mmCIF file of C-alpha atoms and ligand atoms in Angstrom:
data_model
loop_
_atom_site.group_PDB
_atom_site.id
_atom_site.type_symbol
_atom_site.label_atom_id
_atom_site.label_comp_id
_atom_site.label_asym_id
_atom_site.label_seq_id
_atom_site.Cartn_x
_atom_site.Cartn_y
_atom_site.Cartn_z
ATOM 1 C CA UNK A 18 -8.436 0.071 -8.018
ATOM 2 C CA UNK A 19 -10.092 -0.413 -4.644
ATOM 3 C CA UNK A 20 -12.718 1.770 -3.016
ATOM 4 C CA UNK A 21 -11.810 3.016 0.450
ATOM 5 C CA UNK A 22 -13.644 1.148 3.148
ATOM 6 C CA UNK A 23 -15.641 2.349 6.117
ATOM 7 C CA UNK A 24 -13.375 2.927 9.106
ATOM 8 C CA UNK A 25 -10.432 4.481 7.319
ATOM 9 C CA UNK A 26 -11.772 8.007 7.142
ATOM 10 C CA UNK A 27 -9.896 10.222 4.723
ATOM 11 C CA UNK A 28 -9.494 13.883 5.744
ATOM 12 C CA UNK A 29 -11.143 16.238 3.259
ATOM 13 C CA UNK A 30 -9.402 19.119 1.554
ATOM 14 C CA UNK A 31 -10.555 22.566 0.508
ATOM 15 C CA UNK A 32 -9.600 23.457 -3.070
ATOM 16 C CA UNK A 33 -7.941 21.064 -5.467
ATOM 17 C CA UNK A 34 -4.142 21.315 -5.408
ATOM 18 C CA UNK A 35 -1.983 18.934 -7.385
ATOM 19 C CA UNK A 36 0.375 16.346 -6.034
ATOM 20 C CA UNK A 37 2.861 14.107 -7.806
ATOM 21 C CA UNK A 38 2.792 10.389 -7.076
ATOM 22 C CA UNK A 39 5.357 7.770 -8.061
ATOM 23 C CA UNK A 40 4.673 4.055 -7.695
ATOM 24 C CA UNK A 41 1.058 4.774 -8.597
ATOM 25 C CA UNK A 42 0.674 1.459 -10.435
ATOM 26 C CA UNK A 43 1.852 -0.668 -7.493
ATOM 27 C CA UNK A 44 0.082 -2.327 -4.588
ATOM 28 C CA UNK A 45 0.322 0.634 -2.190
ATOM 29 C CA UNK A 46 0.181 3.338 -4.877
ATOM 30 C CA UNK A 47 -3.141 2.052 -6.205
ATOM 31 C CA UNK A 48 -4.777 2.495 -2.810
ATOM 32 C CA UNK A 49 -3.038 5.846 -2.377
ATOM 33 C CA UNK A 50 -4.574 7.184 -5.587
ATOM 34 C CA UNK A 51 -8.073 6.349 -4.362
ATOM 35 C CA UNK A 52 -7.597 8.058 -1.011
ATOM 36 C CA UNK A 53 -5.823 11.090 -2.437
ATOM 37 C CA UNK A 54 -8.454 11.795 -5.085
ATOM 38 C CA UNK A 55 -11.290 11.123 -2.620
ATOM 39 C CA UNK A 56 -9.707 13.719 -0.344
ATOM 40 C CA UNK A 57 -9.783 16.266 -3.150
ATOM 41 C CA UNK A 58 -6.204 16.153 -4.424
ATOM 42 C CA UNK A 59 -5.538 16.105 -8.140
ATOM 43 C CA UNK A 60 -2.879 13.480 -8.774
ATOM 44 C CA UNK A 61 -0.110 13.578 -11.353
ATOM 45 C CA UNK A 62 0.821 9.915 -11.450
ATOM 46 C CA UNK A 63 3.978 8.369 -12.893
ATOM 47 C CA UNK A 64 3.731 5.120 -14.830
ATOM 48 C CA UNK A 65 6.274 3.090 -16.744
ATOM 49 C CA UNK A 66 5.054 2.560 -20.276
ATOM 50 C CA UNK A 67 5.292 -0.948 -21.603
ATOM 51 C CA UNK A 68 3.667 -2.857 -24.388
ATOM 52 C CA UNK A 69 -0.080 -3.197 -23.863
ATOM 53 C CA UNK A 70 -0.143 -1.033 -20.720
ATOM 54 C CA UNK A 71 -2.845 1.628 -20.701
ATOM 55 C CA UNK A 72 -3.149 3.456 -17.371
ATOM 56 C CA UNK A 73 -6.748 3.521 -16.112
ATOM 57 C CA UNK A 74 -8.859 6.588 -16.754
ATOM 58 C CA UNK A 75 -9.587 7.836 -13.235
ATOM 59 C CA UNK A 76 -11.245 11.063 -12.164
ATOM 60 C CA UNK A 77 -8.696 13.528 -10.760
ATOM 61 C CA UNK A 78 -5.710 11.582 -12.118
ATOM 62 C CA UNK A 79 -3.354 12.627 -14.911
ATOM 63 C CA UNK A 80 -0.823 9.996 -15.983
ATOM 64 C CA UNK A 81 2.764 10.823 -16.928
ATOM 65 C CA UNK A 82 4.938 8.270 -18.700
ATOM 66 C CA UNK A 83 8.438 7.901 -17.296
ATOM 67 C CA UNK A 84 10.955 6.009 -15.283
ATOM 68 C CA UNK A 85 12.826 6.966 -12.130
ATOM 69 C CA UNK A 86 16.019 7.162 -14.175
ATOM 70 C CA UNK A 87 14.493 9.816 -16.456
ATOM 71 C CA UNK A 88 15.226 13.205 -14.839
ATOM 72 C CA UNK A 89 13.282 15.135 -17.496
ATOM 73 C CA UNK A 90 10.139 13.038 -16.959
ATOM 74 C CA UNK A 91 10.436 13.515 -13.204
ATOM 75 C CA UNK A 92 10.811 17.252 -13.663
ATOM 76 C CA UNK A 93 7.606 17.329 -15.734
ATOM 77 C CA UNK A 94 5.850 15.169 -13.160
ATOM 78 C CA UNK A 95 6.577 17.429 -10.175
ATOM 79 C CA UNK A 96 6.237 20.810 -11.907
ATOM 80 C CA UNK A 97 3.627 23.000 -10.232
ATOM 81 C CA UNK A 98 2.776 20.479 -7.554
ATOM 82 C CA UNK A 99 2.078 21.197 -3.917
ATOM 83 C CA UNK A 100 3.624 17.929 -2.734
ATOM 84 C CA UNK A 101 5.457 14.873 -4.009
ATOM 85 C CA UNK A 102 4.695 11.402 -2.679
ATOM 86 C CA UNK A 103 7.534 9.115 -3.685
ATOM 87 C CA UNK A 104 6.171 5.584 -3.349
ATOM 88 C CA UNK A 105 7.908 3.822 -6.251
ATOM 89 C CA UNK A 106 10.397 1.245 -5.124
ATOM 90 C CA UNK A 107 12.059 -2.039 -5.986
ATOM 91 C CA UNK A 108 10.938 -4.765 -3.604
ATOM 92 C CA UNK A 109 12.516 -7.613 -5.601
ATOM 93 C CA UNK A 110 15.996 -7.899 -7.042
ATOM 94 C CA UNK A 111 19.047 -10.090 -7.481
ATOM 95 C CA UNK A 112 21.859 -7.658 -6.673
ATOM 96 C CA UNK A 113 22.598 -4.568 -4.640
ATOM 97 C CA UNK A 114 22.589 -2.571 -7.888
ATOM 98 C CA UNK A 115 19.048 -3.775 -8.706
ATOM 99 C CA UNK A 116 17.795 -2.200 -5.491
ATOM 100 C CA UNK A 117 20.075 0.842 -5.328
ATOM 101 C CA UNK A 118 19.265 2.000 -8.870
ATOM 102 C CA UNK A 119 15.610 2.360 -7.886
ATOM 103 C CA UNK A 120 15.519 2.874 -4.120
ATOM 104 C CA UNK A 121 18.571 5.106 -3.770
ATOM 105 C CA UNK A 122 19.290 6.720 -7.153
ATOM 106 C CA UNK A 123 15.582 6.948 -8.059
ATOM 107 C CA UNK A 124 14.705 8.573 -4.730
ATOM 108 C CA UNK A 125 17.538 11.044 -5.197
ATOM 109 C CA UNK A 126 16.358 11.976 -8.706
ATOM 110 C CA UNK A 127 12.777 12.559 -7.574
ATOM 111 C CA UNK A 128 13.896 14.677 -4.629
ATOM 112 C CA UNK A 129 16.264 16.666 -6.858
ATOM 113 C CA UNK A 130 13.427 17.333 -9.300
ATOM 114 C CA UNK A 131 11.320 18.591 -6.387
ATOM 115 C CA UNK A 132 14.127 20.749 -4.968
ATOM 116 C CA UNK A 133 14.708 22.386 -8.387
ATOM 117 C CA UNK A 134 11.167 23.826 -8.520
ATOM 118 C CA UNK A 135 10.629 27.525 -7.915
ATOM 119 C CA UNK A 136 8.003 26.694 -5.305
ATOM 120 C CA UNK A 137 9.522 23.595 -3.747
ATOM 121 C CA UNK A 138 6.826 20.992 -3.159
ATOM 122 C CA UNK A 139 6.664 19.152 0.142
ATOM 123 C CA UNK A 140 8.244 15.723 -0.130
ATOM 124 C CA UNK A 141 7.150 12.413 1.366
ATOM 125 C CA UNK A 142 9.258 9.290 0.970
ATOM 126 C CA UNK A 143 7.566 5.944 1.519
ATOM 127 C CA UNK A 144 10.542 4.096 2.919
ATOM 128 C CA UNK A 145 10.340 0.887 4.945
ATOM 129 C CA UNK A 146 10.880 -0.323 8.476
ATOM 130 C CA UNK A 147 13.597 -2.455 6.861
ATOM 131 C CA UNK A 148 15.703 0.734 6.618
ATOM 132 C CA UNK A 149 16.214 0.370 10.373
ATOM 133 C CA UNK A 150 18.470 -2.654 9.662
ATOM 134 C CA UNK A 151 20.398 -1.709 6.498
ATOM 135 C CA UNK A 152 22.960 -4.474 6.950
ATOM 136 C CA UNK A 153 20.343 -7.247 6.693
ATOM 137 C CA UNK A 154 19.739 -7.225 2.940
ATOM 138 C CA UNK A 155 20.282 -5.267 -0.264
ATOM 139 C CA UNK A 156 16.649 -4.163 -0.055
ATOM 140 C CA UNK A 157 16.993 -2.880 3.514
ATOM 141 C CA UNK A 158 20.284 -1.154 2.704
ATOM 142 C CA UNK A 159 18.853 0.492 -0.394
ATOM 143 C CA UNK A 160 15.873 1.891 1.518
ATOM 144 C CA UNK A 161 18.244 3.323 4.120
ATOM 145 C CA UNK A 162 20.464 4.813 1.415
ATOM 146 C CA UNK A 163 17.362 6.248 -0.294
ATOM 147 C CA UNK A 164 16.402 7.996 2.930
ATOM 148 C CA UNK A 165 19.922 9.379 3.315
ATOM 149 C CA UNK A 166 19.910 10.585 -0.288
ATOM 150 C CA UNK A 167 16.700 12.594 -0.008
ATOM 151 C CA UNK A 168 17.728 14.055 3.354
ATOM 152 C CA UNK A 169 20.946 15.364 1.799
ATOM 153 C CA UNK A 170 19.345 16.650 -1.406
ATOM 154 C CA UNK A 171 18.845 20.320 -0.608
ATOM 155 C CA UNK A 172 18.285 22.521 2.396
ATOM 156 C CA UNK A 173 15.029 23.850 0.988
ATOM 157 C CA UNK A 174 13.422 20.422 0.687
ATOM 158 C CA UNK A 175 10.726 19.904 3.319
ATOM 159 C CA UNK A 176 10.976 16.117 3.547
ATOM 160 C CA UNK A 177 9.271 13.534 5.695
ATOM 161 C CA UNK A 178 10.055 9.822 5.730
ATOM 162 C CA UNK A 179 7.457 7.153 6.530
ATOM 163 C CA UNK A 180 8.692 3.691 7.466
ATOM 164 C CA UNK A 181 5.800 1.222 7.223
ATOM 165 C CA UNK A 182 6.267 -2.347 8.465
ATOM 166 C CA UNK A 183 4.698 -5.260 6.501
ATOM 167 C CA UNK A 184 1.784 -3.802 4.528
ATOM 168 C CA UNK A 185 -1.058 -6.088 3.485
ATOM 169 C CA UNK A 186 -4.343 -5.680 1.657
ATOM 170 C CA UNK A 187 -5.960 -6.477 -1.679
ATOM 171 C CA UNK A 188 -3.344 -6.675 -4.412
ATOM 172 C CA UNK A 189 -0.453 -7.482 -2.064
ATOM 173 C CA UNK A 190 1.775 -10.218 -3.463
ATOM 174 C CA UNK A 191 3.907 -10.946 -0.409
ATOM 175 C CA UNK A 192 1.530 -11.887 2.384
ATOM 176 C CA UNK A 193 -1.424 -13.000 0.269
ATOM 177 C CA UNK A 194 0.090 -16.432 -0.492
ATOM 178 C CA UNK A 195 0.470 -17.017 3.251
ATOM 179 C CA UNK A 196 -3.128 -15.958 3.911
ATOM 180 C CA UNK A 197 -4.213 -18.340 1.135
ATOM 181 C CA UNK A 198 -2.376 -21.188 2.871
ATOM 182 C CA UNK A 199 -3.885 -20.233 6.214
ATOM 183 C CA UNK A 200 -7.344 -20.304 4.614
ATOM 184 C CA UNK A 201 -6.525 -23.834 3.507
ATOM 185 C CA UNK A 202 -5.472 -24.865 7.006
ATOM 186 C CA UNK A 203 -1.696 -24.820 6.906
ATOM 187 C CA UNK A 204 1.094 -22.238 7.027
ATOM 188 C CA UNK A 205 4.635 -22.879 5.840
ATOM 189 C CA UNK A 206 6.879 -20.765 8.098
ATOM 190 C CA UNK A 207 10.579 -20.663 8.934
ATOM 191 C CA UNK A 208 11.252 -23.273 11.637
ATOM 192 C CA UNK A 209 11.616 -21.716 15.049
ATOM 193 C CA UNK A 210 10.673 -18.232 13.824
ATOM 194 C CA UNK A 211 9.550 -16.549 16.978
ATOM 195 C CA UNK A 212 10.157 -12.875 16.378
ATOM 196 C CA UNK A 213 7.659 -10.088 16.821
ATOM 197 C CA UNK A 214 6.611 -7.779 14.041
ATOM 198 C CA UNK A 215 4.226 -4.943 13.341
ATOM 199 C CA UNK A 216 1.825 -4.798 10.426
ATOM 200 C CA UNK A 217 -0.384 -2.219 8.767
ATOM 201 C CA UNK A 218 -3.430 -2.514 6.524
ATOM 202 C CA UNK A 219 -2.903 -0.666 3.253
ATOM 203 C CA UNK A 220 -5.940 1.615 3.716
ATOM 204 C CA UNK A 221 -4.546 2.844 7.042
ATOM 205 C CA UNK A 222 -1.238 3.662 5.379
ATOM 206 C CA UNK A 223 -3.052 5.611 2.660
ATOM 207 C CA UNK A 224 -5.011 7.601 5.251
ATOM 208 C CA UNK A 225 -1.737 8.339 7.072
ATOM 209 C CA UNK A 226 -0.353 9.867 3.871
ATOM 210 C CA UNK A 227 -3.464 12.017 3.426
ATOM 211 C CA UNK A 228 -3.191 13.139 7.085
ATOM 212 C CA UNK A 229 0.421 14.175 6.510
ATOM 213 C CA UNK A 230 -0.684 16.208 3.494
ATOM 214 C CA UNK A 231 -3.585 17.788 5.295
ATOM 215 C CA UNK A 232 -1.709 18.661 8.472
ATOM 216 C CA UNK A 233 1.286 20.179 6.663
ATOM 217 C CA UNK A 234 3.697 19.068 9.367
ATOM 218 C CA UNK A 235 6.403 16.565 10.308
ATOM 219 C CA UNK A 236 9.225 17.997 8.197
ATOM 220 C CA UNK A 237 12.736 16.701 8.758
ATOM 221 C CA UNK A 238 11.297 13.710 10.616
ATOM 222 C CA UNK A 239 11.273 9.955 10.087
ATOM 223 C CA UNK A 240 8.178 8.144 11.337
ATOM 224 C CA UNK A 241 7.407 4.486 11.853
ATOM 225 C CA UNK A 242 3.745 3.537 11.783
ATOM 226 C CA UNK A 243 1.738 0.404 12.409
ATOM 227 C CA UNK A 244 -1.797 -0.769 13.161
ATOM 228 C CA UNK A 245 -1.549 0.192 16.831
ATOM 229 C CA UNK A 246 -1.515 -3.348 18.251
ATOM 230 C CA UNK A 247 0.643 -3.142 21.363
ATOM 231 C CA UNK A 248 3.480 -5.664 21.118
ATOM 232 C CA UNK A 249 2.650 -6.366 17.477
ATOM 233 C CA UNK A 250 2.289 -9.948 16.254
ATOM 234 C CA UNK A 251 4.202 -13.186 16.188
ATOM 235 C CA UNK A 252 3.383 -16.071 13.841
ATOM 236 C CA UNK A 253 1.284 -17.828 16.486
ATOM 237 C CA UNK A 254 -0.893 -14.713 16.730
ATOM 238 C CA UNK A 255 -1.218 -14.445 12.941
ATOM 239 C CA UNK A 256 -2.241 -18.117 12.696
ATOM 240 C CA UNK A 257 -4.714 -17.746 15.546
ATOM 241 C CA UNK A 258 -6.335 -14.655 13.981
ATOM 242 C CA UNK A 259 -6.152 -16.161 10.487
ATOM 243 C CA UNK A 260 -7.817 -19.364 11.711
ATOM 244 C CA UNK A 261 -10.576 -17.368 13.338
ATOM 245 C CA UNK A 262 -11.262 -15.077 10.361
ATOM 246 C CA UNK A 263 -10.509 -17.355 7.434
ATOM 247 C CA UNK A 264 -11.517 -20.758 8.841
ATOM 248 C CA UNK A 265 -14.314 -19.980 11.261
ATOM 249 C CA UNK A 266 -12.115 -20.886 14.224
ATOM 250 C CA UNK A 267 -10.668 -24.130 12.839
ATOM 251 C CA UNK A 268 -7.001 -24.624 13.609
ATOM 252 C CA UNK A 269 -4.149 -23.853 11.235
ATOM 253 C CA UNK A 270 -1.228 -26.273 11.071
ATOM 254 C CA UNK A 271 2.189 -24.661 11.187
ATOM 255 C CA UNK A 272 4.536 -26.342 8.699
ATOM 256 C CA UNK A 273 8.098 -25.551 9.818
ATOM 257 C CA UNK A 274 10.583 -25.033 6.997
ATOM 258 C CA UNK A 275 14.122 -25.655 8.286
ATOM 259 C CA UNK A 276 16.219 -22.513 7.822
ATOM 260 C CA UNK A 277 18.981 -24.366 5.880
ATOM 261 C CA UNK A 278 16.303 -25.571 3.435
ATOM 262 C CA UNK A 279 14.893 -22.047 3.130
ATOM 263 C CA UNK A 280 18.400 -20.730 2.461
ATOM 264 C CA UNK A 281 19.000 -23.442 -0.120
ATOM 265 C CA UNK A 282 15.777 -22.423 -1.909
ATOM 266 C CA UNK A 283 16.816 -18.768 -1.672
ATOM 267 C CA UNK A 284 20.297 -19.348 -3.137
ATOM 268 C CA UNK A 285 18.836 -21.536 -5.890
ATOM 269 C CA UNK A 286 16.228 -18.903 -6.717
ATOM 270 C CA UNK A 287 18.890 -16.191 -6.756
ATOM 271 C CA UNK A 288 21.080 -18.210 -9.126
ATOM 272 C CA UNK A 289 18.095 -18.938 -11.394
ATOM 273 C CA UNK A 290 17.113 -15.247 -11.365
ATOM 274 C CA UNK A 291 20.615 -14.208 -12.421
ATOM 275 C CA UNK A 292 20.617 -16.820 -15.155
ATOM 276 C CA UNK A 293 17.130 -16.128 -16.473
ATOM 277 C CA UNK A 294 17.015 -12.401 -15.752
ATOM 278 C CA UNK A 295 13.972 -12.117 -13.478
ATOM 279 C CA UNK A 296 13.683 -10.159 -10.224
ATOM 280 C CA UNK A 297 13.539 -12.677 -7.359
ATOM 281 C CA UNK A 298 11.573 -12.198 -4.130
ATOM 282 C CA UNK A 299 13.055 -15.099 -2.155
ATOM 283 C CA UNK A 300 16.770 -14.422 -1.717
ATOM 284 C CA UNK A 301 19.201 -15.006 1.161
ATOM 285 C CA UNK A 302 18.662 -11.362 2.138
ATOM 286 C CA UNK A 303 14.890 -11.908 2.254
ATOM 287 C CA UNK A 304 15.437 -14.947 4.508
ATOM 288 C CA UNK A 305 17.478 -12.751 6.880
ATOM 289 C CA UNK A 306 14.661 -10.184 6.829
ATOM 290 C CA UNK A 307 11.886 -12.673 7.585
ATOM 291 C CA UNK A 308 13.841 -14.418 10.335
ATOM 292 C CA UNK A 309 14.889 -11.158 12.014
ATOM 293 C CA UNK A 310 13.577 -11.170 15.590
ATOM 294 C CA UNK A 311 12.385 -7.615 15.992
ATOM 295 C CA UNK A 312 10.284 -5.772 13.421
ATOM 296 C CA UNK A 313 8.210 -4.017 16.054
ATOM 297 C CA UNK A 314 7.382 -0.370 15.741
ATOM 298 C CA UNK A 315 4.739 2.000 16.989
ATOM 299 C CA UNK A 316 2.953 5.014 15.649
ATOM 300 C CA UNK A 317 2.786 7.275 18.719
ATOM 301 C CA UNK A 318 5.030 9.969 17.275
ATOM 302 C CA UNK A 319 3.248 10.113 13.928
ATOM 303 C CA UNK A 320 -0.148 10.167 15.645
ATOM 304 C CA UNK A 321 1.008 12.958 17.933
ATOM 305 C CA UNK A 322 2.160 15.077 15.003
ATOM 306 C CA UNK A 323 -0.669 14.433 12.515
ATOM 307 C CA UNK A 324 -3.619 13.167 14.559
ATOM 308 C CA UNK A 325 -3.772 10.023 12.389
ATOM 309 C CA UNK A 326 -5.169 6.880 13.985
ATOM 310 C CA UNK A 327 -5.117 3.393 12.444
ATOM 311 C CA UNK A 328 -8.550 1.851 11.990
ATOM 312 C CA UNK A 329 -7.775 -1.796 11.203
ATOM 313 C CA UNK A 330 -6.077 -4.616 13.073
ATOM 314 C CA UNK A 331 -5.239 -7.865 11.294
ATOM 315 C CA UNK A 332 -8.639 -9.330 12.136
ATOM 316 C CA UNK A 333 -10.473 -6.448 10.455
ATOM 317 C CA UNK A 334 -7.966 -6.318 7.612
ATOM 318 C CA UNK A 335 -8.359 -10.004 6.806
ATOM 319 C CA UNK A 336 -12.155 -9.744 7.039
ATOM 320 C CA UNK A 337 -12.039 -6.837 4.623
ATOM 321 C CA UNK A 338 -9.845 -8.610 2.116
ATOM 322 C CA UNK A 339 -12.292 -11.500 2.132
ATOM 323 C CA UNK A 340 -15.482 -9.503 2.021
ATOM 324 C CA UNK A 341 -14.189 -6.782 -0.222
ATOM 325 C CA UNK A 342 -15.202 -8.458 -3.436
ATOM 326 C CA UNK A 343 -15.759 -11.931 -4.724
ATOM 327 C CA UNK A 344 -12.742 -11.787 -7.009
ATOM 328 C CA UNK A 345 -10.421 -11.194 -4.060
ATOM 329 C CA UNK A 346 -12.048 -14.006 -2.107
ATOM 330 C CA UNK A 347 -11.690 -16.394 -5.021
ATOM 331 C CA UNK A 348 -8.107 -15.281 -5.478
ATOM 332 C CA UNK A 349 -7.339 -16.182 -1.882
ATOM 333 C CA UNK A 350 -9.168 -19.489 -1.863
HETATM 334 N N1 LIG B 267 4.478 -3.862 0.468
HETATM 335 C C1 LIG B 267 5.033 -3.729 1.674
HETATM 336 O O1 LIG B 267 4.817 -4.553 2.589
HETATM 337 C C2 LIG B 267 5.929 -2.531 1.953
HETATM 338 C C3 LIG B 267 6.357 -2.335 3.275
HETATM 339 C C4 LIG B 267 7.153 -1.231 3.564
HETATM 340 C C5 LIG B 267 7.519 -0.365 2.568
HETATM 341 N N2 LIG B 267 7.108 -0.587 1.275
HETATM 342 C C6 LIG B 267 7.541 0.359 0.235
HETATM 343 O O2 LIG B 267 6.384 0.868 -0.404
HETATM 344 C C7 LIG B 267 6.684 1.176 -1.762
HETATM 345 C C8 LIG B 267 5.655 0.535 -2.678
HETATM 346 O O3 LIG B 267 5.676 -0.872 -2.454
HETATM 347 P P1 LIG B 267 4.597 -1.855 -3.108
HETATM 348 O O4 LIG B 267 4.428 -2.987 -2.152
HETATM 349 O O5 LIG B 267 3.421 -1.081 -3.565
HETATM 350 O O6 LIG B 267 5.449 -2.396 -4.351
HETATM 351 P P2 LIG B 267 4.952 -2.755 -5.833
HETATM 352 O O7 LIG B 267 3.563 -3.270 -5.834
HETATM 353 O O8 LIG B 267 6.034 -3.620 -6.385
HETATM 354 O O9 LIG B 267 4.967 -1.341 -6.569
HETATM 355 C C9 LIG B 267 6.179 -0.702 -6.890
HETATM 356 C C10 LIG B 267 5.851 0.533 -7.703
HETATM 357 O O10 LIG B 267 7.078 1.207 -8.013
HETATM 358 C C11 LIG B 267 7.137 1.367 -9.442
HETATM 359 N N3 LIG B 267 8.528 1.331 -9.891
HETATM 360 C C12 LIG B 267 9.469 0.401 -9.615
HETATM 361 N N4 LIG B 267 10.607 0.708 -10.253
HETATM 362 C C13 LIG B 267 10.397 1.860 -10.940
HETATM 363 C C14 LIG B 267 11.180 2.667 -11.802
HETATM 364 N N5 LIG B 267 12.458 2.348 -12.083
HETATM 365 N N6 LIG B 267 10.621 3.762 -12.339
HETATM 366 C C15 LIG B 267 9.328 4.097 -12.070
HETATM 367 N N7 LIG B 267 8.534 3.367 -11.272
HETATM 368 C C16 LIG B 267 9.058 2.259 -10.723
HETATM 369 C C17 LIG B 267 6.356 0.185 -9.993
HETATM 370 O O11 LIG B 267 6.007 0.434 -11.343
HETATM 371 P P3 LIG B 267 5.572 -0.762 -12.318
HETATM 372 O O12 LIG B 267 4.108 -0.987 -12.090
HETATM 373 O O13 LIG B 267 5.858 -0.219 -13.669
HETATM 374 O O14 LIG B 267 6.410 -1.960 -11.963
HETATM 375 C C18 LIG B 267 5.166 0.192 -9.043
HETATM 376 O O15 LIG B 267 4.276 1.227 -9.367
HETATM 377 C C19 LIG B 267 8.108 0.679 -2.022
HETATM 378 O O16 LIG B 267 8.968 1.793 -1.965
HETATM 379 C C20 LIG B 267 8.381 -0.270 -0.861
HETATM 380 O O17 LIG B 267 9.749 -0.275 -0.519
HETATM 381 C C21 LIG B 267 6.317 -1.666 0.948
#
């Protein structure tokens, strides 16, 4: 559990209404809990019980055991709440079904539970910018289908969809390995990858969610949001900033991985995952995602509607990850 940092100022709330949160045990959900409770919300958080797992005892948080395929547990979770933040999602998987069961069917079940309440809670879906390109991968398609499912759930559901781009911060498992390599002076990247992409620091995303709650607005709308850097990033920019923040200005060597080799690794990993039964991150679909040329977005619309402003660019975000605590620094190095 991380403490919010100076710069990402969380709007404060009068009273103490309850909200339901799924995905509370994940990378983004963990930061969300901190910001929501700091803003005065009482959080009913879903967790999947498993052997040895004891959810942390946190002020303002009540834990509910359950899975997204358990309609009764979801009904209990959302009962009496003012809003539902649906952040749970599958970010790894071997098949379309792996993703759809969670990102489409799960989203539908949570939204149906919300719509069934006498006082229908407001509903926020944490989708992904990937939903903009559903044909690219099973993940992207499932996020798009999840959005469609919640939009079609019921007329009385006041839904909003947020589509973050790449989210990074303490606890992230996708970009942290790259930052670790950058800190060590090299960066394995797809050969010729030249696309532009937006990013967002996890604390800024959490503050955006609190702003949505506080402003009580944006229903029936889908928003993209990023860190506000005009034109986003390309890998050269990430390596330049990473070299400056993580290496005191020393250069970072780009190690090009030929795309056929990356695909070979992805197909091998996918086959191994199917054989051994684990959820793979590197798959052919993931390669198509990371080599896609345009993951740029901007937050003007969301800012206009909620007043939210991002506080951290990559430079600040990386500095924070490093200075945040010694454990994180040691983890990176
Ligand atoms: N990270 C990014 O860069 C990024 C970018 C854009 C959008 N997003 C979206 O943000 C959301 C959270 O992502 P994350 O990076 O925080 O992922 P994460 O660290 O893998 O967390 C996923 C969360 O969803 C929960 N979950 C998964 N399947 C579930 C199920 N069947 N029933 C109940 N809970 C389930 C997980 O519970 P367990 O702890 O039990 O596994 C965990 O709490 C996802 O919807 C993702 O698509 C992420």
